[in-house]
XYZ file of C-alpha atoms in Angstrom:
331
model
C -13.902 14.715 25.487
C -11.535 13.902 22.673
C -13.060 12.377 19.581
C -11.897 11.320 16.153
C -13.099 13.554 13.329
C -15.177 11.770 10.737
C -12.934 10.416 8.040
C -13.947 10.324 4.407
C -13.716 6.991 2.673
C -11.149 6.495 -0.101
C -12.898 7.353 -3.366
C -14.276 4.084 -4.718
C -13.571 4.960 -8.317
C -9.939 5.728 -7.538
C -9.447 2.419 -5.755
C -11.053 0.536 -8.617
C -8.819 2.245 -11.121
C -5.645 1.186 -9.344
C -6.695 -2.420 -8.629
C -4.814 -4.915 -10.745
C -6.891 -7.273 -12.874
C -7.457 -10.814 -11.687
C -6.829 -10.163 -8.003
C -9.513 -12.556 -6.852
C -7.728 -15.496 -8.456
C -4.594 -14.702 -6.489
C -6.487 -15.210 -3.252
C -8.094 -18.541 -4.124
C -5.247 -20.808 -2.904
C -5.205 -19.116 0.491
C -9.004 -19.221 0.708
C -9.132 -22.941 -0.072
C -6.433 -23.739 2.468
C -8.092 -21.678 5.177
C -11.510 -23.244 4.565
C -10.031 -26.711 4.918
C -8.243 -25.856 8.174
C -9.822 -26.337 11.615
C -11.234 -23.296 13.402
C -8.793 -21.445 15.646
C -9.610 -21.527 19.380
C -10.656 -18.295 21.053
C -7.878 -18.642 23.623
C -4.983 -20.688 22.249
C -3.055 -22.402 25.018
C 0.149 -22.651 23.005
C 0.371 -19.733 20.580
C 2.095 -20.713 17.347
C 5.376 -19.142 16.361
C 5.283 -16.916 13.306
C 6.793 -19.019 10.525
C 5.696 -17.784 7.092
C 6.664 -20.035 4.234
C 9.122 -18.920 1.591
C 6.491 -19.391 -1.145
C 4.103 -17.013 0.573
C 1.206 -19.518 0.743
C 0.297 -18.554 4.326
C -0.382 -15.120 5.716
C 2.539 -13.695 7.632
C 2.200 -13.396 11.396
C 3.973 -11.499 14.137
C 4.007 -12.489 17.805
C 2.176 -10.323 20.326
C 5.069 -9.399 22.642
C 3.225 -9.881 25.937
C 2.202 -13.486 25.174
C 3.884 -14.704 21.985
C 0.510 -15.393 20.357
C 0.842 -15.246 16.568
C -1.190 -12.428 15.038
C -1.833 -12.337 11.270
C -0.447 -9.091 9.884
C -3.513 -7.718 8.066
C -6.517 -6.608 10.103
C -9.875 -5.030 9.320
C -11.217 -1.697 10.507
C -14.948 -0.995 10.719
C -15.092 2.818 10.912
C -17.960 4.007 8.639
C -17.848 0.839 6.506
C -19.789 -1.338 8.999
C -22.162 1.379 10.219
C -25.061 0.181 8.068
C -28.683 -0.878 8.355
C -30.343 -4.284 8.204
C -31.069 -4.702 4.507
C -29.477 -7.461 2.421
C -28.095 -4.814 0.075
C -26.210 -3.219 2.968
C -25.075 -6.347 4.786
C -24.449 -8.689 1.858
C -21.146 -7.084 0.853
C -20.004 -7.042 4.484
C -20.671 -10.766 4.810
C -18.485 -11.360 1.768
C -15.795 -9.048 3.171
C -15.697 -11.020 6.421
C -15.858 -14.364 4.609
C -12.839 -13.517 2.465
C -11.013 -11.907 5.368
C -11.263 -14.955 7.638
C -10.727 -17.475 4.831
C -7.365 -15.848 4.073
C -6.108 -16.531 7.596
C -6.593 -12.946 8.824
C -8.204 -12.528 12.250
C -8.126 -9.079 13.874
C -11.310 -6.998 13.494
C -11.317 -3.609 15.196
C -14.330 -1.484 16.153
C -15.620 1.006 18.740
C -18.869 2.273 20.289
C -17.989 5.518 18.522
C -18.561 3.826 15.143
C -22.348 3.846 15.298
C -23.788 0.390 14.564
C -20.452 -1.136 13.523
C -19.980 -3.340 16.596
C -23.475 -4.822 16.376
C -23.305 -5.280 12.605
C -19.947 -7.034 12.923
C -21.292 -9.375 15.575
C -24.490 -10.118 13.674
C -22.710 -10.879 10.402
C -20.147 -13.080 12.152
C -22.971 -15.008 13.805
C -24.676 -15.471 10.445
C -21.412 -16.821 9.021
C -20.914 -19.136 11.997
C -17.606 -17.406 12.754
C -18.044 -15.964 16.255
C -15.013 -17.806 17.665
C -12.494 -17.441 14.829
C -11.710 -13.692 14.780
C -9.461 -11.775 17.127
C -11.997 -9.160 18.254
C -10.918 -5.686 19.345
C -13.045 -2.776 20.479
C -12.759 0.271 22.737
C -14.134 2.183 25.697
C -15.032 5.735 24.716
C -16.749 7.443 27.634
C -16.175 8.990 31.070
C -16.827 7.566 34.524
C -16.524 4.006 35.750
C -20.238 3.211 35.623
C -20.503 4.421 32.058
C -17.288 2.629 31.149
C -18.539 -0.674 32.570
C -21.858 -0.283 30.752
C -20.136 0.436 27.473
C -17.679 -2.426 27.941
C -20.456 -4.933 28.590
C -22.440 -3.644 25.616
C -19.458 -3.897 23.277
C -18.680 -7.451 24.307
C -22.275 -8.508 23.797
C -22.843 -6.666 20.509
C -19.598 -7.521 18.773
C -18.419 -10.703 20.430
C -21.707 -12.183 21.666
C -20.069 -12.699 25.052
C -16.334 -12.577 24.338
C -13.658 -10.040 23.436
C -9.914 -10.354 22.885
C -8.689 -6.762 23.120
C -10.210 -3.676 24.725
C -8.620 -0.261 24.252
C -9.109 3.173 25.781
C -10.277 5.136 22.750
C -8.347 8.387 22.242
C -7.208 8.170 25.886
C -10.639 9.434 27.008
C -10.797 9.323 30.848
C -7.911 6.857 30.837
C -7.307 7.228 34.591
C -10.674 5.559 35.156
C -10.992 3.288 32.128
C -7.517 1.744 31.962
C -7.593 0.351 35.553
C -11.073 -1.011 34.853
C -9.856 -2.806 31.739
C -6.927 -4.221 33.666
C -9.328 -5.602 36.272
C -11.271 -7.367 33.556
C -8.080 -8.753 32.080
C -6.973 -10.059 35.482
C -10.353 -11.762 35.816
C -9.947 -13.405 32.404
C -12.917 -11.565 30.917
C -10.788 -9.931 28.208
C -7.368 -11.025 27.025
C -5.458 -7.851 26.167
C -5.488 -4.142 27.055
C -4.400 -1.148 24.994
C -4.838 2.538 24.193
C -5.419 4.488 20.981
C -5.168 7.999 19.628
C -5.605 9.438 16.157
C -3.835 12.786 16.619
C -0.174 13.698 16.229
C -0.668 16.116 19.115
C -1.167 13.109 21.398
C 2.064 11.340 20.394
C 3.926 12.538 23.511
C 1.173 11.042 25.665
C 1.185 7.809 23.680
C 4.938 7.488 24.102
C 4.607 7.940 27.855
C 1.930 5.251 27.986
C 4.103 2.882 26.004
C 7.044 3.426 28.326
C 5.227 3.510 31.664
C 1.896 1.667 31.531
C 2.819 -1.915 30.543
C 0.317 -2.129 27.720
C -0.321 -5.075 25.428
C -1.284 -2.891 22.433
C -1.134 0.651 21.159
C -3.086 1.859 18.115
C -1.851 4.894 16.195
C -1.896 6.515 12.731
C 0.956 5.568 10.422
C 1.263 5.517 6.649
C 3.527 6.353 3.764
C 2.038 9.863 3.957
C 2.320 10.252 7.750
C 5.521 8.817 9.178
C 5.772 10.750 12.456
C 5.425 7.563 14.492
C 8.796 6.334 13.200
C 10.703 8.920 15.246
C 9.785 7.803 18.763
C 6.585 5.770 19.032
C 7.571 2.725 17.014
C 11.031 2.444 18.630
C 9.438 2.811 22.072
C 6.893 0.089 21.310
C 9.638 -2.272 20.147
C 11.738 -1.523 23.215
C 8.911 -2.061 25.701
C 7.193 -5.023 24.067
C 3.961 -3.336 22.970
C 2.149 -4.582 19.861
C 1.362 -1.850 17.326
C -1.932 -1.596 15.441
C -2.072 0.977 12.654
C -5.105 3.103 11.876
C -5.436 5.171 8.695
C -2.922 3.080 6.674
C -4.115 4.737 3.461
C -4.122 8.237 5.018
C -7.953 8.249 4.809
C -7.754 7.546 1.087
C -5.453 10.406 0.106
C -2.650 8.014 -0.868
C -4.725 6.626 -3.734
C -5.390 10.128 -4.986
C -1.668 10.894 -4.994
C -0.853 7.949 -7.266
C -3.921 8.114 -9.463
C -3.083 7.295 -13.057
C 0.369 5.945 -12.167
C 1.489 2.336 -12.441
C 2.983 0.483 -9.491
C 6.789 0.463 -9.973
C 8.101 -2.713 -11.586
C 10.633 -3.157 -8.771
C 7.747 -3.658 -6.329
C 7.736 -7.251 -7.568
C 10.891 -7.716 -5.469
C 8.594 -7.886 -2.427
C 5.608 -9.545 -4.108
C 3.586 -6.382 -4.638
C 1.238 -5.820 -7.583
C -1.149 -3.002 -6.547
C -0.983 0.348 -4.784
C -2.974 -0.917 -1.796
C -0.405 -3.678 -1.297
C 2.386 -1.138 -1.803
C 1.065 1.092 0.986
C 0.404 -1.786 3.387
C 3.714 -3.548 2.739
C 5.530 -0.282 3.438
C 3.916 -0.235 6.892
C 4.622 -3.915 7.515
C 8.219 -3.437 6.444
C 8.751 -1.693 9.773
C 9.504 -4.479 12.284
C 7.714 -2.720 15.166
C 4.329 -2.845 13.391
C 2.100 -5.841 13.999
C -1.096 -5.162 12.075
C -2.524 -2.318 9.954
C -6.308 -1.983 9.963
C -7.623 -0.917 6.546
C -11.401 -0.459 6.534
C -13.561 -1.437 3.583
C -17.022 -2.666 2.669
C -15.879 -3.812 -0.781
C -15.018 -7.528 -1.136
C -12.569 -6.868 -3.981
C -10.771 -4.258 -1.922
C -10.411 -6.557 1.081
C -8.993 -9.250 -1.220
C -6.452 -6.724 -2.490
C -5.537 -5.630 1.041
C -5.108 -9.209 2.214
C -2.501 -9.974 -0.439
C -0.167 -7.534 1.326
C 0.090 -10.068 4.123
C 1.567 -12.739 1.867
C 5.055 -13.165 0.456
C 8.080 -10.949 0.975
C 8.161 -7.585 2.734
C 10.393 -4.644 1.811
C 13.652 -4.168 3.685
C 14.937 -0.823 4.929
C 16.543 0.090 1.616
C 13.410 -0.792 -0.327
C 11.219 1.179 2.082
C 13.363 4.260 1.494
C 12.838 3.793 -2.241
C 9.086 3.439 -1.675
C 9.025 6.750 0.182
C 10.710 8.456 -2.753
C 7.858 7.364 -5.023
C 5.539 9.750 -3.201
C 8.157 12.455 -2.957
C 8.583 12.320 -6.704
C-alpha cells in the first residue's frame, strides 16, 4: 500500500523571522467584510463567476471546470497540524486558524484518514465555531477493498463534515480500481459533490497524467512548488486541457523553501504583484500558473494562516515575473 512519508513542519522560528511586521492589520478589511456577509450555501445552485476586484479587497477565485463553481484560491491542509488532542492549549490556536481562514473568504479544507485525528478535530472545531456549512470540505479514501472503503468514507463524512462532504479523493491512488468507482457512485447519488485522486510522489506522475486524461476527474491533487516544478511539464497542461481542477500539496516544499531564503529580504519588485512576505511569494508563484486552482498550506499558527491568506488577494505574477521569481532561488 502506498503511503505518504511523514513530512516535517516548516521550522517555526524560520517562518517567524521572515514574516513581515503588521500582517494582521492587512487582513482586517477582508475579515470584517467576510463576517458581515451571509453564509455560503453548502451546494450553491448558481455558482458565482470569479470576478476579483482591481483593488484586491476580495479573495481571488477560480472556477471548478466541471461545474463552474467559484473556488477561493487559498486552501488549508491539515497534515500533522490538526492531529492534536482535546486540550484548550492544543485546539485554541486551531480555532483561531479556522476563524481567520473562513473570515477571509477562503473555503477549502483538506484532510485524510491517514492524518490521525485531523478529520475529527477539524469537524469538532468547525462545529464549535458554528461553521459546519461554510467550508468546502475535502478528504480521502486510503484503504483497500470496497467494504473498508465504504466504512472509511462514512467515517470521514461524519467526523469531518458531520454528515456532508464536498470532495472525496483516492489517496495516493491506493486500490483506485475499487475506490474510484465507489466514489463515483456516491457522487451520482448526490452524497458527495466532487471526485478526485492524489499522489505525493514524482514517480507517480505518469499515472496521474493518465488519470487526468482518461478518468474524467473533477480534481487532482499533486505536489508543486518553486522548489519542485516537475508538474509544469505535463500534469498541469493535461489538467487544463481536460478540465480538471488542480489542488497543490507541499506548496512550501515541506518547509525547505523558508530555509533557502532565511536571512534574505523579499525582492522589492515583488510589490508589482502585491507581495510582501516569502510565504506570499511562494504561494503567488504557484497561483501564477493558470492551471492551478488552490494550494493547500498547512499550519496551526494563526499568524501564519493570515500571511498565507494574503497571497489570495491582489495581483498575481505573469509568466515573465514567474521566471524572475524562479531565478531568486537559483541565485
